[in-house]
CSV table of C-alpha atoms and ligand atoms in Angstrom, one decimal:
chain,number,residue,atom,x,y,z
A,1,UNK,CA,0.0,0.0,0.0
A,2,UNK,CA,0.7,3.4,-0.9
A,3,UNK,CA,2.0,5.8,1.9
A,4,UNK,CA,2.5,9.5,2.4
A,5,UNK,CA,3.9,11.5,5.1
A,6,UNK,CA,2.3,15.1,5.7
A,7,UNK,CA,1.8,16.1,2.5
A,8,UNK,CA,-0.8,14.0,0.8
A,9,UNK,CA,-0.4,13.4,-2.8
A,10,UNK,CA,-1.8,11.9,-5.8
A,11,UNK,CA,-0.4,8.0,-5.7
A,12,UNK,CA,0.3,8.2,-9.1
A,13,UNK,CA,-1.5,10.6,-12.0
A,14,UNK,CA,-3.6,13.5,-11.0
A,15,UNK,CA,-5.6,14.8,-8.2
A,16,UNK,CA,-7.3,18.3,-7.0
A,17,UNK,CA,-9.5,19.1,-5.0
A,18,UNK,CA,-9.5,16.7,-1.1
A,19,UNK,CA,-13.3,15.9,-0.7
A,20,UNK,CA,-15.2,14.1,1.6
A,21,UNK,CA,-12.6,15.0,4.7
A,22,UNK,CA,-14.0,13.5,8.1
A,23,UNK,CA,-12.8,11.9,11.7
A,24,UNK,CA,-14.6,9.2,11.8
A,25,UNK,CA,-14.5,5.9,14.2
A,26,UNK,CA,-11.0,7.2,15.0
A,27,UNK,CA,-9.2,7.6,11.7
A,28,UNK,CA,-8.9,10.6,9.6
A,29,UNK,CA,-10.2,10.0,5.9
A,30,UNK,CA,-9.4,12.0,3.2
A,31,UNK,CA,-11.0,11.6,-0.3
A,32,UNK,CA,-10.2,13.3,-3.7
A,33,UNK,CA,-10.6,14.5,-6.9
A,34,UNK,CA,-8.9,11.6,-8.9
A,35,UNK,CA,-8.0,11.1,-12.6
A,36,UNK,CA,-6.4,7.5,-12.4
A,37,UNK,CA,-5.3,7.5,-16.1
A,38,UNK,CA,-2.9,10.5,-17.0
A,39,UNK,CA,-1.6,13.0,-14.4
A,40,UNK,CA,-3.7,15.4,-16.0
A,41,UNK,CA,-7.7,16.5,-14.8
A,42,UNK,CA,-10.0,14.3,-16.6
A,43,UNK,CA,-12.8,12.0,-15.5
A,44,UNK,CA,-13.4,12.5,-12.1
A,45,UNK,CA,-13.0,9.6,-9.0
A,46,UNK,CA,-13.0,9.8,-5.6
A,47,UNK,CA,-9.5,8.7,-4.8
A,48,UNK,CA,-9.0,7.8,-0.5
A,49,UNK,CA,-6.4,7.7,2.1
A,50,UNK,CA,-6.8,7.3,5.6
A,51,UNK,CA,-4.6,8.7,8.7
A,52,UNK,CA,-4.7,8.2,12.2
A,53,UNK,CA,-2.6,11.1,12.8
A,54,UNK,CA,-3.1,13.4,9.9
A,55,UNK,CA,0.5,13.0,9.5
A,56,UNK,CA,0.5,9.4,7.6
A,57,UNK,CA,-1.6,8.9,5.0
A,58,UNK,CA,-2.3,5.6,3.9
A,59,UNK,CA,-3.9,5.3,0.2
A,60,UNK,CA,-6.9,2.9,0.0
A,61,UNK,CA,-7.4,3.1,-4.0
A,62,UNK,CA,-10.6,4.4,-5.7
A,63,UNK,CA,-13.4,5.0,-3.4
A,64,UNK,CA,-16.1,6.1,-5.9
A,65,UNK,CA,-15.9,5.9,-10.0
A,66,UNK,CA,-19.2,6.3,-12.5
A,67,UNK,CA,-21.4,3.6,-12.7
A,68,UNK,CA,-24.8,6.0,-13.2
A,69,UNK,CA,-26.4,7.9,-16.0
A,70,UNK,CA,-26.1,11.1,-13.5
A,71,UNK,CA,-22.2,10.6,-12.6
A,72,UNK,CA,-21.0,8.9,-16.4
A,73,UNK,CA,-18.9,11.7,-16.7
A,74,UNK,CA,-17.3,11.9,-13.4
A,75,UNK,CA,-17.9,12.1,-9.1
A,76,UNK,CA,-17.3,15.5,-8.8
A,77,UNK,CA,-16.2,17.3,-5.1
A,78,UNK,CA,-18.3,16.6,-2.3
A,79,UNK,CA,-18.1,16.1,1.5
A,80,UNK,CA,-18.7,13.9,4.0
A,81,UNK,CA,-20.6,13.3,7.5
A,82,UNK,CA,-21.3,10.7,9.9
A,83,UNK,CA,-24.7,9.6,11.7
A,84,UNK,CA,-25.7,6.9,13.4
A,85,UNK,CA,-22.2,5.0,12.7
A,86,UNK,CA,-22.6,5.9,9.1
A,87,UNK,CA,-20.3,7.3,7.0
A,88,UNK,CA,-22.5,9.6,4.0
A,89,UNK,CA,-20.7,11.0,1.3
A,90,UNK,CA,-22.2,13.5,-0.8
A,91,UNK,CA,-20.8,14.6,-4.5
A,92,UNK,CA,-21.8,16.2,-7.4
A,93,UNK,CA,-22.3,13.8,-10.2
A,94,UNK,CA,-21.8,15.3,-14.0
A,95,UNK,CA,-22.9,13.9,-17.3
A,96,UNK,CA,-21.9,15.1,-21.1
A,97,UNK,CA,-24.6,16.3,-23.0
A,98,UNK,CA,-21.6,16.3,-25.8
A,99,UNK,CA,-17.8,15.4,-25.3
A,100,UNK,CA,-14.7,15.9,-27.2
A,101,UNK,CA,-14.6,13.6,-29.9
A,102,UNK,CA,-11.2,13.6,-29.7
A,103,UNK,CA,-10.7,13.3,-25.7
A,104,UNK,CA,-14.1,11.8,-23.5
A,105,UNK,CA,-12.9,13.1,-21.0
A,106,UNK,CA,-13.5,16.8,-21.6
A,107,UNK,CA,-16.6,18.7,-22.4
A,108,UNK,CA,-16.7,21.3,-25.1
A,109,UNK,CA,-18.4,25.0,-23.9
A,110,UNK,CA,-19.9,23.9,-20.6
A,111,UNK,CA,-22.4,21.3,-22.6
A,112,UNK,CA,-22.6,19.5,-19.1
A,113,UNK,CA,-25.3,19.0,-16.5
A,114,UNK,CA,-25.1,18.4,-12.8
A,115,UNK,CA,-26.6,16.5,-9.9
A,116,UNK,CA,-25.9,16.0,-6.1
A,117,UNK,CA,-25.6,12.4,-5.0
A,118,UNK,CA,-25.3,10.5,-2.1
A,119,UNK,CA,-23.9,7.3,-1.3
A,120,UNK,CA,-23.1,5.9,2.5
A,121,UNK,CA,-20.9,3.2,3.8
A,122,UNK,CA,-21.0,1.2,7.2
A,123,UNK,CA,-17.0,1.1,7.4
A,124,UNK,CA,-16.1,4.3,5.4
A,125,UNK,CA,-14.1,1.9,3.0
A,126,UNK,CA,-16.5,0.1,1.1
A,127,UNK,CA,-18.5,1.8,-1.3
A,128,UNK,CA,-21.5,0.5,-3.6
A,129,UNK,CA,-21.2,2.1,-6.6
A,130,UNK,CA,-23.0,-0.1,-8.6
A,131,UNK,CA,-26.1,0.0,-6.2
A,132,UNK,CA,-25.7,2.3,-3.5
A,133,UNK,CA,-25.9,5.8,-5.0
A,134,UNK,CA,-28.7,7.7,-4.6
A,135,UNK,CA,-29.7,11.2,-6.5
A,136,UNK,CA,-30.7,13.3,-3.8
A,137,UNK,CA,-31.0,16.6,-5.9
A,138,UNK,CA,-31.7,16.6,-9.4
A,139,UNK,CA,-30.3,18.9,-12.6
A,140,UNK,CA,-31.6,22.0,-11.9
A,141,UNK,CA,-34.4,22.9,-14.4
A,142,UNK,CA,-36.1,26.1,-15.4
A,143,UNK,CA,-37.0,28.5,-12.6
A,144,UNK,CA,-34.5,26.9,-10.2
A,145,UNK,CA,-32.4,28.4,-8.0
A,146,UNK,CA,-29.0,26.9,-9.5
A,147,UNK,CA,-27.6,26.6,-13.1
A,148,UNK,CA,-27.8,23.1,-14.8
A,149,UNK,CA,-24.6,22.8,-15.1
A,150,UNK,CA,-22.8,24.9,-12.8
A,151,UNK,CA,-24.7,23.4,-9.4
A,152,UNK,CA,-21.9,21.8,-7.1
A,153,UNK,CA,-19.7,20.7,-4.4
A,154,UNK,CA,-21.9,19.9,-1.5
A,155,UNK,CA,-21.2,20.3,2.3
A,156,UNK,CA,-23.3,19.0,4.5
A,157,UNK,CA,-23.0,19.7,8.2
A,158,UNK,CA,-25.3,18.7,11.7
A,159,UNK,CA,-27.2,22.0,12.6
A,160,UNK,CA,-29.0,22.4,15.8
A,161,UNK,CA,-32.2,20.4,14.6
A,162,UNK,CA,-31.1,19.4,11.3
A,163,UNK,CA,-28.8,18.9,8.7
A,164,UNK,CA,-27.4,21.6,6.5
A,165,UNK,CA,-25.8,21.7,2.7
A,166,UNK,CA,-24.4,24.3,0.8
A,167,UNK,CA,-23.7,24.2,-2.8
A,168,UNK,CA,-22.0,26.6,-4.9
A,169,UNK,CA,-23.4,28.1,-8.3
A,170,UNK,CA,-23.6,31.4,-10.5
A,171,UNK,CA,-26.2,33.6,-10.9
A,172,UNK,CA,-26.1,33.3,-14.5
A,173,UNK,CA,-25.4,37.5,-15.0
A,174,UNK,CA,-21.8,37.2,-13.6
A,175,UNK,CA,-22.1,36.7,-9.8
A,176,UNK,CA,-21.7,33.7,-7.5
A,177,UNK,CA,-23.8,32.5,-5.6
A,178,UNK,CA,-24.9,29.8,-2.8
A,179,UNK,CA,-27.4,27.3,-2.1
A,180,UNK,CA,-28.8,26.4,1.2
A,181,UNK,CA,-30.1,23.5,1.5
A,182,UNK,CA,-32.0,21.5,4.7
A,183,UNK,CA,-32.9,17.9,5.7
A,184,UNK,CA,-33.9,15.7,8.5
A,185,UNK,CA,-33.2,12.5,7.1
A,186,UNK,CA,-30.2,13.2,5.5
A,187,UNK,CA,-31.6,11.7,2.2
A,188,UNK,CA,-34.6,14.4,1.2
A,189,UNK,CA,-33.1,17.7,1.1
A,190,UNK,CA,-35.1,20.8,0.4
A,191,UNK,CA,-34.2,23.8,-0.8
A,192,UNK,CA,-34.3,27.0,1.7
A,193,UNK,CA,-32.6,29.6,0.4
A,194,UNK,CA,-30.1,31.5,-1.8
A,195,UNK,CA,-27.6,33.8,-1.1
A,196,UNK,CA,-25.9,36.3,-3.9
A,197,UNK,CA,-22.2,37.6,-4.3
A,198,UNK,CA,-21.7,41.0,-5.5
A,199,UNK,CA,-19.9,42.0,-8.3
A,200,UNK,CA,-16.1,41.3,-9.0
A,201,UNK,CA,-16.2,38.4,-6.7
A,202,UNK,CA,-16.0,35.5,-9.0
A,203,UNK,CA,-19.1,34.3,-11.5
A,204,UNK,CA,-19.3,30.9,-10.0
A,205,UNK,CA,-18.5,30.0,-6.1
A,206,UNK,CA,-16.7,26.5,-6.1
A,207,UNK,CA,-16.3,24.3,-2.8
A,208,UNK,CA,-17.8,26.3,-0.3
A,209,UNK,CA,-17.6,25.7,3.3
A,210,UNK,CA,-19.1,26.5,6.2
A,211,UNK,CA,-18.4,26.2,9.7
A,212,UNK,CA,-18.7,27.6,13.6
A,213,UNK,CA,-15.6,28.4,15.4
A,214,UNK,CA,-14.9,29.8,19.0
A,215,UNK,CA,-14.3,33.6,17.8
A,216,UNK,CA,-16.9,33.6,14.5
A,217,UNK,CA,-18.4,31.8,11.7
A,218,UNK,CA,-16.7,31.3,8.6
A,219,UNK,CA,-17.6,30.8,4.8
A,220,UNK,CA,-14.8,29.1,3.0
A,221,UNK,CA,-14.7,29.5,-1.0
A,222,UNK,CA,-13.2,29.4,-4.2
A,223,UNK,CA,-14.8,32.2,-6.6
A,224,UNK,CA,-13.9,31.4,-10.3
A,225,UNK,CA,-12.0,34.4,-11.8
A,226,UNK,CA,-11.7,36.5,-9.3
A,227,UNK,CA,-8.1,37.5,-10.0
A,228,UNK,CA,-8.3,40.1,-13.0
A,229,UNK,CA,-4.2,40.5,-13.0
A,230,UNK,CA,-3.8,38.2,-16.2
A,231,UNK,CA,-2.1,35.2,-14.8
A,232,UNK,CA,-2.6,31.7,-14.9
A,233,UNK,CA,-4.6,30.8,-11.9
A,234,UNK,CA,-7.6,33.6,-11.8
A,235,UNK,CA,-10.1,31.6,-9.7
A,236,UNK,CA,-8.4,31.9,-5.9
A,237,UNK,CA,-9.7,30.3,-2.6
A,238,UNK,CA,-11.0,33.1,-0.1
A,239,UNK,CA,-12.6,33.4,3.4
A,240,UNK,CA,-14.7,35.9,5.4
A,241,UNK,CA,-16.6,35.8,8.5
A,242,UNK,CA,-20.6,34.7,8.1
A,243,UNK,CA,-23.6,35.0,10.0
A,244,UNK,CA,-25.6,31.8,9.0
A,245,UNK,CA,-29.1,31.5,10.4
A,246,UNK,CA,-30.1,28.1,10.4
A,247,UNK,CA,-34.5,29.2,10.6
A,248,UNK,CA,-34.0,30.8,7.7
A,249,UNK,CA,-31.1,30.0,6.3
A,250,UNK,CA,-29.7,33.7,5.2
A,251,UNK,CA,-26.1,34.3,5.3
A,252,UNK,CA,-25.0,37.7,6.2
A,253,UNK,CA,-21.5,38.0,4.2
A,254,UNK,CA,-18.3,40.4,5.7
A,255,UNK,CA,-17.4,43.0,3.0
A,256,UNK,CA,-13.9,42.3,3.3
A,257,UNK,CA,-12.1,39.0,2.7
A,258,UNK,CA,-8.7,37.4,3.5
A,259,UNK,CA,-7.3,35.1,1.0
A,260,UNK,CA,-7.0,31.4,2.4
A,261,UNK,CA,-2.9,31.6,1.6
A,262,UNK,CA,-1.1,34.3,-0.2
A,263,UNK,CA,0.8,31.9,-2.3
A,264,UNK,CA,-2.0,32.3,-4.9
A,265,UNK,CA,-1.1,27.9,-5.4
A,266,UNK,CA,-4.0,26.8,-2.4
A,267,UNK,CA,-7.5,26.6,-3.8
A,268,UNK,CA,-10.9,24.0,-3.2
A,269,UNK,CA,-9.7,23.6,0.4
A,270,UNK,CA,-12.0,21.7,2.8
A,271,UNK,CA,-12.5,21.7,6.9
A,272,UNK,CA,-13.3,18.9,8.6
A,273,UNK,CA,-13.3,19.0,13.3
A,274,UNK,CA,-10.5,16.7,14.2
A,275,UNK,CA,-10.2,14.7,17.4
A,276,UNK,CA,-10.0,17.2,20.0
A,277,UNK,CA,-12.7,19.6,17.8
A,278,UNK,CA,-10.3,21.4,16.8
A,279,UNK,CA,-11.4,22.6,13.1
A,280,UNK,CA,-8.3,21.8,10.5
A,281,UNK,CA,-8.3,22.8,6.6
A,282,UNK,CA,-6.6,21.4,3.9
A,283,UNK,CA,-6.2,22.9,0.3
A,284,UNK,CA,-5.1,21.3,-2.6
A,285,UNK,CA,-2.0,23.1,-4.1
A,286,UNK,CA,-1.8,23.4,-7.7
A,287,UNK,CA,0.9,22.3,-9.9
A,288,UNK,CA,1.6,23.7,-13.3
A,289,UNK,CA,3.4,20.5,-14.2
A,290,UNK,CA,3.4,17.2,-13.5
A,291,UNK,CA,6.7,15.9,-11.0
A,292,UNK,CA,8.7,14.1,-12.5
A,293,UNK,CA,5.9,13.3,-15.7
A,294,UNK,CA,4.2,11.1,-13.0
A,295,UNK,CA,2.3,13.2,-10.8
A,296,UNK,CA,0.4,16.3,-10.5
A,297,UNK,CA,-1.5,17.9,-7.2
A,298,UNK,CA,-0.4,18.1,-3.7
A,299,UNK,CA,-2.2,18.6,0.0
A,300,UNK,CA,-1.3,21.6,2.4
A,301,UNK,CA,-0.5,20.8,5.6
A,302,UNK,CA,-3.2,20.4,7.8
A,303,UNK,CA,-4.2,23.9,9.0
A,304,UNK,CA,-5.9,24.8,12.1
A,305,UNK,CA,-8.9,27.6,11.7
A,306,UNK,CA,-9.1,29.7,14.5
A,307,UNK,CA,-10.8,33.4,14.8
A,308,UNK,CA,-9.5,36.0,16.8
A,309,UNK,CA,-10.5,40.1,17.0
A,310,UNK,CA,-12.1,39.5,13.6
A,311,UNK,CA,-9.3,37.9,11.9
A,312,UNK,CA,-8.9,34.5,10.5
A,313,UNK,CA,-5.9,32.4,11.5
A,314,UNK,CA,-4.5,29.3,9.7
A,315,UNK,CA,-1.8,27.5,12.2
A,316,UNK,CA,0.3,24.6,11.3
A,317,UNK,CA,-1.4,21.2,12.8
A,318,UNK,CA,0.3,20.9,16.5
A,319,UNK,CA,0.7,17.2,14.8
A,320,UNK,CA,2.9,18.6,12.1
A,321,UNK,CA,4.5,20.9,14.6
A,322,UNK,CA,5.6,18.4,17.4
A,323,UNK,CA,7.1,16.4,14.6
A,324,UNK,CA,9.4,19.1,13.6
A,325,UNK,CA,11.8,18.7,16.7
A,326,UNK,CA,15.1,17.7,15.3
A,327,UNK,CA,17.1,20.2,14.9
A,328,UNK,CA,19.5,19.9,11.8
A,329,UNK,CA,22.5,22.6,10.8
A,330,UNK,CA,22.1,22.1,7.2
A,331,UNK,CA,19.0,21.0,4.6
A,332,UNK,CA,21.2,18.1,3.7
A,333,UNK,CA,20.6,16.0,7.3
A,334,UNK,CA,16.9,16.4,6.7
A,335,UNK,CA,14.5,13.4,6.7
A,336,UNK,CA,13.0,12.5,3.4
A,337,UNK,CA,9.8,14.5,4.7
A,338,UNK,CA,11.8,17.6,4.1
A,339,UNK,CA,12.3,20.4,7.4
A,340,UNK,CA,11.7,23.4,8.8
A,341,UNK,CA,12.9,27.1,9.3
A,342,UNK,CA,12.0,29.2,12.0
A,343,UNK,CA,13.1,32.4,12.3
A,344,UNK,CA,12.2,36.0,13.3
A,345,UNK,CA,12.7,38.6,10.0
A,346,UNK,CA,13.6,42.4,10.8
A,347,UNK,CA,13.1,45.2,8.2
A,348,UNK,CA,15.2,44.9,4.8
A,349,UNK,CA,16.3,41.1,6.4
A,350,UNK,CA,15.8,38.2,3.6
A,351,UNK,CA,16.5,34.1,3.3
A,352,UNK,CA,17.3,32.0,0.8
A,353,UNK,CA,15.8,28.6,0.8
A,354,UNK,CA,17.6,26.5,-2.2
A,355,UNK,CA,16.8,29.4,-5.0
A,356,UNK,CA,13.5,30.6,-3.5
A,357,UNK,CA,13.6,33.8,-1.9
A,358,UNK,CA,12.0,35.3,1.1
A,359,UNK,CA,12.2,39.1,2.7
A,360,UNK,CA,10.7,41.7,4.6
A,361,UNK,CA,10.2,44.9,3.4
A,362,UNK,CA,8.1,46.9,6.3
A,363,UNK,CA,5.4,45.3,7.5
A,364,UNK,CA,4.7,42.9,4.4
A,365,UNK,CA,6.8,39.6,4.3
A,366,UNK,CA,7.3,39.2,0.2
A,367,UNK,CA,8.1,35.6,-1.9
A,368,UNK,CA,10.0,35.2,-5.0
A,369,UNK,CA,9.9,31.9,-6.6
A,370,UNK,CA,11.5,33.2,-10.4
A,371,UNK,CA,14.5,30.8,-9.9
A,372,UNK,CA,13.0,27.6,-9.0
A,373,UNK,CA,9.4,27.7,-11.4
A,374,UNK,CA,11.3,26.7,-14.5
A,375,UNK,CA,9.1,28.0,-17.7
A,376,UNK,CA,6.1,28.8,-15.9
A,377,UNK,CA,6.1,32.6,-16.4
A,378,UNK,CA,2.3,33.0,-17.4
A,379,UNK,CA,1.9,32.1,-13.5
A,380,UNK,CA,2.4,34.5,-10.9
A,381,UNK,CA,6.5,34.8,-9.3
A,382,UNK,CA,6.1,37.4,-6.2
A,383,UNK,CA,4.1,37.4,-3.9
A,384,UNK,CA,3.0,39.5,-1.0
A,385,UNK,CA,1.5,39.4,2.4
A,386,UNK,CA,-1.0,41.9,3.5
A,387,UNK,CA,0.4,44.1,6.6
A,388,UNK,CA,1.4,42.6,9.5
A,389,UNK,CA,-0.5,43.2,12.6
A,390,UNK,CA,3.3,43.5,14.2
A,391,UNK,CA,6.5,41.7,14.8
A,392,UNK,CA,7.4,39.1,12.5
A,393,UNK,CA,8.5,35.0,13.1
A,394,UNK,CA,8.1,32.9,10.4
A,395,UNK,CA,8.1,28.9,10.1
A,396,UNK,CA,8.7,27.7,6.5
A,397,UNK,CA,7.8,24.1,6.2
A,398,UNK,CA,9.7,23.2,2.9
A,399,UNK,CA,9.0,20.0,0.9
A,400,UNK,CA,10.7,18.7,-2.1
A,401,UNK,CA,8.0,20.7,-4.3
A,402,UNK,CA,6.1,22.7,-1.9
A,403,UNK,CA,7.4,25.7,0.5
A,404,UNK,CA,4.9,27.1,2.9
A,405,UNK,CA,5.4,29.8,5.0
A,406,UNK,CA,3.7,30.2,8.3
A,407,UNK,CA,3.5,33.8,9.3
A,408,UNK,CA,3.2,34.9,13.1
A,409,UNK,CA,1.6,31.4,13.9
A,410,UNK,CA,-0.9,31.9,11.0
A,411,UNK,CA,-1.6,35.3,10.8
A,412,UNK,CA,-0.8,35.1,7.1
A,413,UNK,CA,0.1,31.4,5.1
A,414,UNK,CA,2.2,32.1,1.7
A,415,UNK,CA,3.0,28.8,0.5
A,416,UNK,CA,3.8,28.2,-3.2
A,417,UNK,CA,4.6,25.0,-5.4
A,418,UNK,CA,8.4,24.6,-6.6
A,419,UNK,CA,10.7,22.6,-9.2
A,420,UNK,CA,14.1,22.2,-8.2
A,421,UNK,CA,15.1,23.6,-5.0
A,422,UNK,CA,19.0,22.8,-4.1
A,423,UNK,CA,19.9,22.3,-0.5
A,424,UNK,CA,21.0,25.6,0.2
A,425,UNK,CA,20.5,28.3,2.6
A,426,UNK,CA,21.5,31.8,2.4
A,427,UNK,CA,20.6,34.0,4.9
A,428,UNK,CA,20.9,38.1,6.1
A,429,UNK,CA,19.0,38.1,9.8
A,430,UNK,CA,20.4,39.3,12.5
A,431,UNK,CA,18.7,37.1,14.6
A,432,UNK,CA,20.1,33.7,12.3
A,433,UNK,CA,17.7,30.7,12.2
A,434,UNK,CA,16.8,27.2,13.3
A,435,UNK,CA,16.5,24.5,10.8
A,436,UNK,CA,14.5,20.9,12.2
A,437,UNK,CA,13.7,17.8,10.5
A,438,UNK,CA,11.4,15.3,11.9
A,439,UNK,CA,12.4,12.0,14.3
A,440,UNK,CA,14.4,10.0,12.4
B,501,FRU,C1,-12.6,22.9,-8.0
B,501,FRU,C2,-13.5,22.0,-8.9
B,501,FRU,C3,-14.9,21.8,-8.3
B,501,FRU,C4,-15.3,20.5,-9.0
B,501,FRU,C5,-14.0,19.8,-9.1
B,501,FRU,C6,-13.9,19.0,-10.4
B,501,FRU,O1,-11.3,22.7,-8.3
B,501,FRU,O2,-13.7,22.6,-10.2
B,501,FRU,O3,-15.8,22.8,-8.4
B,501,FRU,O4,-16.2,19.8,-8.2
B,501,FRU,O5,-13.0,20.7,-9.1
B,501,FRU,O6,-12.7,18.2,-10.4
């Protein structure tokens, strides 16, 4: 079998977006958006892995694959939930009304339509395809609240008295827009209510999520084409405070946003409570090319969502952290799971992390990846933080192709994807830094 450690990837081929992400009878499991054939997107499965620790990930194969006229085209993202012992997964199933003659796996000018499904599972590793899915809400037709096609990505979640789901859609005149669901039953779902981006946010809301923490409520999302800069990449995963009420299920939306990570790489990321209720994201991180020709789509770190004065944190996993204790002098001791930096950064002070380059100008913390993104310059290079609230320590958590950047314990995340970092590390701080691997 298969194994990762702390960054989940595709086993082999492609994967985006993680769906389905849930704690449940003690193990972590983490589905997603799978293409088994090429490591490029294509017909959508459900690929799995499971973790006890959401550090190892061990791969279970293909969890869900078409089998009905509604899904023939692929098991697009979904979540998961648990009830009465039950594992129930929820997806958005798509069908061609016309594909590439060339390539079945691609649809020419949207000509698809959409459905929500549901299929559940008494272990949360077997899956019926062939009998147990069920369509829960049909292609939207005329008058509905949704587009046919553009209708998707459920979350469901436990209310007070009921269950919740949210899917994301378009308005069809340029705006996004969401979908609230409610049920009692967890298999008939009625629709409640509708709530409307403005203008410039995106035309289509992908993966939204939705969730309750100590200091706020949060709404999760990935508008498509909000970014209006030219580069590859213009849909972008953003958050904001909500105020969901569950009567009537209106969402009151915060004016301002926060990106999800600054890195511009992180989009369709999903939230699931872990063991100790703690609630922890992870965001798939996009790759412009495939490693090594065989792979294509890696898995944040596990991210813990926490609200405080208004503001939305994203702090490394304390699981990931604890691991980190080894400390190292150079990048070339590290374990195969690569290391981390930790450092504080004064004004005009910069590192060097094999070719990718980090400073501090002010009170932004800025990214240059130029030297290690090979040909990719229709993507973005530089990147910047927003202002810093004050001071400035940074962890870096640096992979083989993925550097993240932890800023003030969350404040801001900048990670960004990378092809061919060396080993070395050039640094101006006054203060130096400390480099850790994890146990050996
Ligand atoms: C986001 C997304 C989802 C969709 C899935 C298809 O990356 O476009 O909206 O369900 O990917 O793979």
């Amino acid at each position: 079998m298969k194994r990762d450690k702390i960054h989940l990837k595709a086993p082999g081929n492609w994967i985006n977006d993680p769906n389905g992400f849930i704690y449940y009878k003690g193990r972590y499991h983490m589905f997603y958006q799978h293409f088994p054939c090429a490591p490029v997107w294509g017909t959508m499965h459900w690929g799995h892995a499971v973790s006890e620790d959401l550090i190892h990930w061990e791969h279970q194969g293909i969890a869900l694959f078409p089998t009905k006229y509604e899904d023939q085209n692929g098991c697009f993202s979904g979540s998961a939930v648990e009830c009465g012992g039950r594992m129930y997964l929820y997806y958005t199933g798509i069908r061609y009304r016309q594909a590439d003659r060339e390539n079945i796996h691609f649809c020419p000018d949207d000509r698809f339509e959409a459905s929500q499904l549901m299929i559940s599972s008494g272990d949360g590793i077997h899956f019926d395809n062939f009998r147990g899915k069920t369509v829960i809400i049909p292609v939207m037709g005329e008058g509905a609240p949704g587009d046919p096609a553009h209708t998707r990505d459920p979350k469901v979640w436990r209310g007070r008295d009921a269950w919740y789901m949210v899917l994301g859609t378009t308005t069809g005149d340029g705006r996004g827009r969401l979908l609230f669901y409610r049920s009692l039953n967890l298999r008939d779902w009625t629709y409640v209510n509708c709530v409307d981006g403005s203008r410039g946010f995106g035309d289509m809301w992908e993966c939204p999520d939705y969730f309750e923490t100590k200091g706020g409520q949060v709404l999760l999302f990935s508008p498509m084409r909000i970014m209006r800069d030219g580069k590859k990449d213009a849909s972008q995963n953003i958050c904001m405070l909500a105020d969901f009420m569950e009567e009537t299920c209106e969402m009151r939306l915060s004016d301002t946003y926060q990106f999800v990570d600054y890195g511009m790489d992180l989009y369709a990321a999903q939230t699931t409570e872990d063991a100790k209720g703690r609630r922890v994201m992870v965001g798939w991180m996009r790759m412009p090319e495939a490693v090594d020709g065989e792979w294509s789509g890696i898995f944040s770190i596990p991210r813990v969502v926490e609200v405080q004065d208004g503001h939305i944190y994203f702090r490394v996993h304390p699981n990931v952290d604890n691991l980190f204790c080894r400390r190292i002098s150079s990048p070339a001791e590290a374990d195969s799971a690569g290391y981390k930096v930790s450092l504080d950064m004064e004004d005009k002070e910069s590192i060097g992390i094999g070719g990718y380059w980090i400073f501090r100008r002010g009170c932004h913390i800025f990214a240059d990846r130029s030297n290690v993104f090979g040909r990719h310059t229709d993507y973005r290079l530089q990147f910047m933080t927003p202002e810093l609230r004050g001071g400035c320590h940074l962890d870096i958590y640096v992979d083989r192709n993925l550097i993240e950047i932890f800023v003030n314990h969350g404040e801001y995340v900048l990670s960004n994807v990378v092809y061919g970092l060396d080993d070395g590390i050039q640094t101006d701080l006054a203060g130096g830094c400390e480099i850790y691997t994890v146990e050996a």
